[in-house]
PDB file of C-alpha atoms in Angstrom:
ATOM      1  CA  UNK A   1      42.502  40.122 -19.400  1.00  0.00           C
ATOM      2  CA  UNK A   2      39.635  39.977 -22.283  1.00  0.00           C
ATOM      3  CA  UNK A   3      41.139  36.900 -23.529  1.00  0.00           C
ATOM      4  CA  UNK A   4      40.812  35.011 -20.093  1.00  0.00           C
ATOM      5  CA  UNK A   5      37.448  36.545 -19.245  1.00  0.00           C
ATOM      6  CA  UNK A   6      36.127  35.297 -22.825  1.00  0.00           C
ATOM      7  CA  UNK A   7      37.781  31.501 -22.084  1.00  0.00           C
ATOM      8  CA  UNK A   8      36.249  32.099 -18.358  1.00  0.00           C
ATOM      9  CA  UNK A   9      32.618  32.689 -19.953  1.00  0.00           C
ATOM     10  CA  UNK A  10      32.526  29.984 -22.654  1.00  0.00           C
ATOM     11  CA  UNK A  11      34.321  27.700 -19.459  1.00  0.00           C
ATOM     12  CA  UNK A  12      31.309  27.975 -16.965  1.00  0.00           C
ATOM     13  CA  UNK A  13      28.897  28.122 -19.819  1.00  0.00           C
ATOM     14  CA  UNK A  14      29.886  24.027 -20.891  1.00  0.00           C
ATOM     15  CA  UNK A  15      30.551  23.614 -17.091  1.00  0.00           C
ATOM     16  CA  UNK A  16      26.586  24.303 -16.708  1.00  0.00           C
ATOM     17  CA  UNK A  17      25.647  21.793 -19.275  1.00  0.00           C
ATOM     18  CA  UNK A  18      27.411  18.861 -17.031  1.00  0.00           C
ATOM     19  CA  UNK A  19      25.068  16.857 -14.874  1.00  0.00           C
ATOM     20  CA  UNK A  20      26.508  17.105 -11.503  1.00  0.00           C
ATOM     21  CA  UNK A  21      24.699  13.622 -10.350  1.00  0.00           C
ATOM     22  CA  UNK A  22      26.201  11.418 -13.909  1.00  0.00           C
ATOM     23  CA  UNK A  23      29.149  10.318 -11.505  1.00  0.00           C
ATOM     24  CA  UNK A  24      26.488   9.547  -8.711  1.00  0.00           C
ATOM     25  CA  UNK A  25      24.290   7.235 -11.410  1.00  0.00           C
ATOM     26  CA  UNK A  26      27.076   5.794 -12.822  1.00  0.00           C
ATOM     27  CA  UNK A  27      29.078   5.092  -9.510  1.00  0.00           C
ATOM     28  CA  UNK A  28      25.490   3.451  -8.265  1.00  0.00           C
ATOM     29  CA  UNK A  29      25.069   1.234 -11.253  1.00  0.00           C
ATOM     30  CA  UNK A  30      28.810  -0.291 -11.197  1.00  0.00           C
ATOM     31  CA  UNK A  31      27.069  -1.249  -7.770  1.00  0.00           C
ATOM     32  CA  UNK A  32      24.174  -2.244  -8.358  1.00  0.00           C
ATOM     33  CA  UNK A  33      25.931  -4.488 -11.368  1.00  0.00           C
ATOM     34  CA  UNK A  34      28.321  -5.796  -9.018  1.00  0.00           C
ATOM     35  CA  UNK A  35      26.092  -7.189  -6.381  1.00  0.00           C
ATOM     36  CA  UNK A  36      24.252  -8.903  -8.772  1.00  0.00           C
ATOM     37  CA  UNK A  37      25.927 -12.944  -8.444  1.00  0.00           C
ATOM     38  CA  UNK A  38      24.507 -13.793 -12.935  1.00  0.00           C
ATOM     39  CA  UNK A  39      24.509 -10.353 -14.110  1.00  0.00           C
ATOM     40  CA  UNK A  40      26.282 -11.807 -17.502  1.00  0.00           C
ATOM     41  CA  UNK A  41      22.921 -13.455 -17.731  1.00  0.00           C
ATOM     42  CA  UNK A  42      21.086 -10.301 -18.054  1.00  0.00           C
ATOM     43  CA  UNK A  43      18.797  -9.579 -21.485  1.00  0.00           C
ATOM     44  CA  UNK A  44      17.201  -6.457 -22.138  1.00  0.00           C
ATOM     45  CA  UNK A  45      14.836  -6.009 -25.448  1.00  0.00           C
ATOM     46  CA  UNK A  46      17.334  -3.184 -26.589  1.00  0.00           C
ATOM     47  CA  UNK A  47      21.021  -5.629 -26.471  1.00  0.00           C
ATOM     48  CA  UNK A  48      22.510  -3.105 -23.929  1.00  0.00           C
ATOM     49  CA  UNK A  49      24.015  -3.405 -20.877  1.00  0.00           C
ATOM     50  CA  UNK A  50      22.745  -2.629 -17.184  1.00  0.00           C
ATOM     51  CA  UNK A  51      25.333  -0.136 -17.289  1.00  0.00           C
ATOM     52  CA  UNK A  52      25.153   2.304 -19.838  1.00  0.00           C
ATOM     53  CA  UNK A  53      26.273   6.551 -20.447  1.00  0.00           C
ATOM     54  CA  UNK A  54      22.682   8.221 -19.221  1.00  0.00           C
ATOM     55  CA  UNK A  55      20.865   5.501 -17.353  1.00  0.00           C
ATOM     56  CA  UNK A  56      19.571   6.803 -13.785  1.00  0.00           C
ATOM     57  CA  UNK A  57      18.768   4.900 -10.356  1.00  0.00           C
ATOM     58  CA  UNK A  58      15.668   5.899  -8.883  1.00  0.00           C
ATOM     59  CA  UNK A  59      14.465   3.821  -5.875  1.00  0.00           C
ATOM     60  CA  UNK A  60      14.769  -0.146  -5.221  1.00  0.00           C
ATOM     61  CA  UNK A  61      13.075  -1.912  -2.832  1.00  0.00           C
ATOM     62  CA  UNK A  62      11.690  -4.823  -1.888  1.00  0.00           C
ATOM     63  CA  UNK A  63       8.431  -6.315  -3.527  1.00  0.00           C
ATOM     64  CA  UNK A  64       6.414  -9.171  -4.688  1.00  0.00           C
ATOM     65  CA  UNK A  65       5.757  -9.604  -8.857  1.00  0.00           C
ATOM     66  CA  UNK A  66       3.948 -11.599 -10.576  1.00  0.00           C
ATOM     67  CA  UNK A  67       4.288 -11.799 -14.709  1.00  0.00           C
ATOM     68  CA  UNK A  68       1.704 -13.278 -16.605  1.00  0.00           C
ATOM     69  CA  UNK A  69       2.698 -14.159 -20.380  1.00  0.00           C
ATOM     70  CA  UNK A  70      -0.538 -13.167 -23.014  1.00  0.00           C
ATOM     71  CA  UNK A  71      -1.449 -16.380 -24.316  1.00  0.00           C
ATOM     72  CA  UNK A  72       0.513 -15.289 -27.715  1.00  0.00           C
ATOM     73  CA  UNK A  73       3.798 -15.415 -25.240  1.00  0.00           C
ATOM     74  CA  UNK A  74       2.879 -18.243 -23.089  1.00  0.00           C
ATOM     75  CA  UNK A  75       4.101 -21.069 -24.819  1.00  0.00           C
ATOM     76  CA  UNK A  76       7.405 -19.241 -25.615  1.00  0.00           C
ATOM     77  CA  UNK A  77       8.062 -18.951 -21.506  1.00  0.00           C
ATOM     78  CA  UNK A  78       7.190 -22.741 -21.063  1.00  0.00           C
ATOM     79  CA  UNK A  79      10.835 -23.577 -20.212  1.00  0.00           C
ATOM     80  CA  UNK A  80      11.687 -20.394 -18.338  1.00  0.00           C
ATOM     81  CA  UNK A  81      10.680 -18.817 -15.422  1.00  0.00           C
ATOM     82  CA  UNK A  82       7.575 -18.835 -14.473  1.00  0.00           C
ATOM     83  CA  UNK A  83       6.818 -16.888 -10.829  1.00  0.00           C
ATOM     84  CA  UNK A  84       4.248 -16.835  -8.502  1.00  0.00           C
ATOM     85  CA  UNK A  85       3.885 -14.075  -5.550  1.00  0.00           C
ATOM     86  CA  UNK A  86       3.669 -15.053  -2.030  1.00  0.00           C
ATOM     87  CA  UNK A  87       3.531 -12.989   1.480  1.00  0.00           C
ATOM     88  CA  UNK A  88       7.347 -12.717   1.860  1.00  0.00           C
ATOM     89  CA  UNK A  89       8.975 -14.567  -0.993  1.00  0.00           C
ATOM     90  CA  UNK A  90       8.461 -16.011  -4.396  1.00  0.00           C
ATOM     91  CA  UNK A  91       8.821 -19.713  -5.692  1.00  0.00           C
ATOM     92  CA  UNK A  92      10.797 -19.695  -9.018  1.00  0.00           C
ATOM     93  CA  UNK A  93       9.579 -23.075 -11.120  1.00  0.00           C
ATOM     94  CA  UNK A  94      12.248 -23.433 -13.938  1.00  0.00           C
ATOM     95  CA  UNK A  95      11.823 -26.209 -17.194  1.00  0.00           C
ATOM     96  CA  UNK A  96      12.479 -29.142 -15.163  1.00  0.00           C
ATOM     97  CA  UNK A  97       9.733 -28.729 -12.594  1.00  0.00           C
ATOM     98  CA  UNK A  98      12.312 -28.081  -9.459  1.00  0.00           C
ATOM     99  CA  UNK A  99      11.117 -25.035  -7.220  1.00  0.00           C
ATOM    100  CA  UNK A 100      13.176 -22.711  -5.503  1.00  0.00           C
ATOM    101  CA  UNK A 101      11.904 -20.257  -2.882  1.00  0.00           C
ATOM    102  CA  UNK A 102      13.226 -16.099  -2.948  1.00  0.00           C
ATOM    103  CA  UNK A 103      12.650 -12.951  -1.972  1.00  0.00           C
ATOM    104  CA  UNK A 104      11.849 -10.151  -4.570  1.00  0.00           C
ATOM    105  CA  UNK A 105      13.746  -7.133  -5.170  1.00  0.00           C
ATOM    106  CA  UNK A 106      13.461  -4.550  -7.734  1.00  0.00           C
ATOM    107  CA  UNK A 107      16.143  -1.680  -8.629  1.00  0.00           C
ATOM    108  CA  UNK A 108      13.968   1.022 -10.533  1.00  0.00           C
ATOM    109  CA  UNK A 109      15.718   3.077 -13.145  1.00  0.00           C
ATOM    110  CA  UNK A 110      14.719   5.783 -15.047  1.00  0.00           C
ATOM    111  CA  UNK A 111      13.907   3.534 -18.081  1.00  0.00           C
ATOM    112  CA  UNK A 112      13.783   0.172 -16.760  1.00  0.00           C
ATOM    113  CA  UNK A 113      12.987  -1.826 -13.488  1.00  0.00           C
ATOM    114  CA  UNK A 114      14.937  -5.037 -13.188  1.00  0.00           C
ATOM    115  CA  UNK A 115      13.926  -7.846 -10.571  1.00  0.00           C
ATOM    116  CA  UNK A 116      16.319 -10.423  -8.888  1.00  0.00           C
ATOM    117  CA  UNK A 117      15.322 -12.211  -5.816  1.00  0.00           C
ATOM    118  CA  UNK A 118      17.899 -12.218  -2.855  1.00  0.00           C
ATOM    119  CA  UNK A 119      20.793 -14.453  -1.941  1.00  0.00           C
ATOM    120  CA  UNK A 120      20.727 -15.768   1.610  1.00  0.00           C
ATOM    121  CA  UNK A 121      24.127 -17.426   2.594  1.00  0.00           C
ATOM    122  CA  UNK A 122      22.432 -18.663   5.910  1.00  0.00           C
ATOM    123  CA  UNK A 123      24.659 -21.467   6.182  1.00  0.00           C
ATOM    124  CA  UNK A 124      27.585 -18.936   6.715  1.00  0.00           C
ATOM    125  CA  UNK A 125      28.019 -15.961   8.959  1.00  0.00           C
ATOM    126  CA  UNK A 126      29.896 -13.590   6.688  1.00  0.00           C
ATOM    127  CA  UNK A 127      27.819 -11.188   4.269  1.00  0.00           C
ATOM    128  CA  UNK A 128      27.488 -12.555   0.481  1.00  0.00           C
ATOM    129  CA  UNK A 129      28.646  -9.662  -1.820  1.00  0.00           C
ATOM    130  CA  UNK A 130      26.848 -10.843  -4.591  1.00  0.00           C
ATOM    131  CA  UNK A 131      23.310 -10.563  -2.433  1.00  0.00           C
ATOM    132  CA  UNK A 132      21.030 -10.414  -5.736  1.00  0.00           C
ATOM    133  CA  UNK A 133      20.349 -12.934  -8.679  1.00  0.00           C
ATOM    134  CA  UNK A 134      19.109 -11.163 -11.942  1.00  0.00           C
ATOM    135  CA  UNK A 135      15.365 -12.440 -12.690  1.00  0.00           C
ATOM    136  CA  UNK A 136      13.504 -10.334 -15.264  1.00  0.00           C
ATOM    137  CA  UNK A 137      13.525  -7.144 -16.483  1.00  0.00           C
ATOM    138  CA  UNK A 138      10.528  -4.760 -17.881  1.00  0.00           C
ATOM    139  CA  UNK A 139      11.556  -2.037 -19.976  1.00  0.00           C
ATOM    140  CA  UNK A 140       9.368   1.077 -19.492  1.00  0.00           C
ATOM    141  CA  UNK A 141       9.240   2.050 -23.046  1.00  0.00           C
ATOM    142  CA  UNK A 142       7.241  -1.231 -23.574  1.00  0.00           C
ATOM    143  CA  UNK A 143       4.527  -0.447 -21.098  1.00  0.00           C
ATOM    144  CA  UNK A 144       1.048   0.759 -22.277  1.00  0.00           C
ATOM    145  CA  UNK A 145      -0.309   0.945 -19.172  1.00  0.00           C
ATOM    146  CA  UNK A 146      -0.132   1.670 -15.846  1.00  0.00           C
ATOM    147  CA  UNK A 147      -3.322   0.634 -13.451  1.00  0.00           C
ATOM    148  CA  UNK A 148      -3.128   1.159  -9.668  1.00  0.00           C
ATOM    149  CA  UNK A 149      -6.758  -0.202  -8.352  1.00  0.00           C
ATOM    150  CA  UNK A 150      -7.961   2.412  -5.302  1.00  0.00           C
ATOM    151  CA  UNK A 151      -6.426   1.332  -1.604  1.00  0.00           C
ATOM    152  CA  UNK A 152      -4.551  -2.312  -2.947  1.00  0.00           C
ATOM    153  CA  UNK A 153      -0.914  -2.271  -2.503  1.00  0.00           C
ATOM    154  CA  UNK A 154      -0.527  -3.174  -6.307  1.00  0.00           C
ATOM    155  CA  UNK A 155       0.459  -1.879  -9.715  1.00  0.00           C
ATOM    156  CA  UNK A 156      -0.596  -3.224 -12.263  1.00  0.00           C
ATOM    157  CA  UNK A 157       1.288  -2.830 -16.103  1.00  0.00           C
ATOM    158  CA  UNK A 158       0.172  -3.695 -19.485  1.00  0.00           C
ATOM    159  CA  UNK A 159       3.682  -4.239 -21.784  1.00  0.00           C
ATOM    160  CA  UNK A 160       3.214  -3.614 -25.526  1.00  0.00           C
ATOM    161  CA  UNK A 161       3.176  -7.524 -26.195  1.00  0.00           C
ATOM    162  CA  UNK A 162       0.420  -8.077 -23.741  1.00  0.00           C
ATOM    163  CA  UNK A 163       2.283  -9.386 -20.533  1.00  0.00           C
ATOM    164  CA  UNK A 164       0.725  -8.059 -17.398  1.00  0.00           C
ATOM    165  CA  UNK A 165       3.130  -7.259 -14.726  1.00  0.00           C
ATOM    166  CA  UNK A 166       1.581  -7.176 -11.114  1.00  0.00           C
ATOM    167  CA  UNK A 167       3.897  -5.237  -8.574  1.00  0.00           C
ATOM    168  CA  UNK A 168       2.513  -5.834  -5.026  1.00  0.00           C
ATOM    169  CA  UNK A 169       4.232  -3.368  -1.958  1.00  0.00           C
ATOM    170  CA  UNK A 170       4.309  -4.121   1.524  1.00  0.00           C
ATOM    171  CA  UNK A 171       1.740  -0.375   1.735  1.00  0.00           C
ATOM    172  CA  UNK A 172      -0.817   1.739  -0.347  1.00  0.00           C
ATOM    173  CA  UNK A 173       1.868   4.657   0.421  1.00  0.00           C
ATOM    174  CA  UNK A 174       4.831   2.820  -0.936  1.00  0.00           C
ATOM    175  CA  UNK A 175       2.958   1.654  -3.776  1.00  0.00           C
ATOM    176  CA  UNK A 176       2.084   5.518  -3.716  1.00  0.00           C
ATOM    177  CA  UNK A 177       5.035   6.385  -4.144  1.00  0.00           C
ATOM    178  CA  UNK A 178       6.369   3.843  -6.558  1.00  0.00           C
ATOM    179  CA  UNK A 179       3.650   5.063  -8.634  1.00  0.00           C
ATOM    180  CA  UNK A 180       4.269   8.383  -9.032  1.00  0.00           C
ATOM    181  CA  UNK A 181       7.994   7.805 -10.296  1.00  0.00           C
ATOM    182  CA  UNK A 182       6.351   5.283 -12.776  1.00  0.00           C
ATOM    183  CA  UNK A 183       3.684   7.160 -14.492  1.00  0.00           C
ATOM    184  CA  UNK A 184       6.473  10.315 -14.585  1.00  0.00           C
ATOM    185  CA  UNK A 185       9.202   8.653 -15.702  1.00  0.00           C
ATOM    186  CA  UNK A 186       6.909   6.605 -18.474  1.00  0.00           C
ATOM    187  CA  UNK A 187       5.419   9.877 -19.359  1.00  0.00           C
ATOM    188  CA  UNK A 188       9.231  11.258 -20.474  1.00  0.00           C
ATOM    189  CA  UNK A 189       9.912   8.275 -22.085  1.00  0.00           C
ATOM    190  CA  UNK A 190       6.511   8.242 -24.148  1.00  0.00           C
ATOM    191  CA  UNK A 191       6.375  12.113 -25.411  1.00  0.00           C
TER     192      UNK A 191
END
């Protein structure tokens, strides 16, 4: 009876230390992974993969970005993607001057937000189930800071290397709320 009641303690005491919502994450980021149609083309600054033991989903939604490269990173994004924001959808201009037009999505995790624009398969009626291409990525370890000028629908953040990153919502109160994730989700990352 002492013997069980001593396992029974030490038990529900490691049981308490488990993060009930892991299997949530990680069952969301197999996903989110999976409905992306190049996520083998994916990059982050720290080599590891979307999916990864710890990583947390906070919100995605749907949003215009622009990236601007300091001028020390400008020449180095010359071939790549460069993106400008419009009302509904962005134009992607890649190294050989051909356009292509896309809506913006980002999936925000606790440490990262990564953008891909949106499939359409217009042409047929059945549902793509890749509907996401991977675009860019911001880690938020690399941002310095986070500006949110009074009543715009924008965010704006300063990476480490001097990119500016200009998220622009379809409301003040969604950017509101974006917002307020970022700076507290930053904040753990940054003490």
């Amino acid at each position: 009876q002492k013997a069980a009641s001593f396992i029974q303690g030490h038990l529900d005491a490691h049981n308490s230390k488990i993060d009930s919502t892991a299997g949530d994450h990680a069952h969301k980021l197999l996903n989110i992974a999976a409905s992306i149609s190049n996520s083998e083309e994916m990059k982050f600054s720290d080599n590891k993969a979307l999916v990864q033991p710890g990583r947390k989903y906070v919100r995605e939604g749907e949003l215009n970005y622009k990236r601007k490269a300091s001028q020390s990173q400008r020449s180095t994004y010359r071939n790549s993607f460069i993106l400008k924001a419009g009302a509904r959808s962005n134009t992607i201009l890649d190294g050989t001057g051909s356009s292509k037009k896309f809506s913006s999505y980002c999936f925000f995790f606790e440490d990262l937000l990564l953008f891909c624009s949106t499939n359409s398969n217009q042409n047929s009626g059945e549902k793509d189930n890749q509907p996401f291409t991977y675009v860019d990525n911001l880690p938020l370890i690399e941002v310095v800071e986070i500006n949110t000028p009074k009543n715009e629908k924008t965010i704006k953040l300063v990476a480490i290397n001097g990119n500016l990153w200009n998220l622009r919502f379809s409301s003040v109160e969604e950017r509101n709320d974006w917002e307020i994730d970022l700076r507290r989700y930053h904040v753990s990352l940054t003490q």
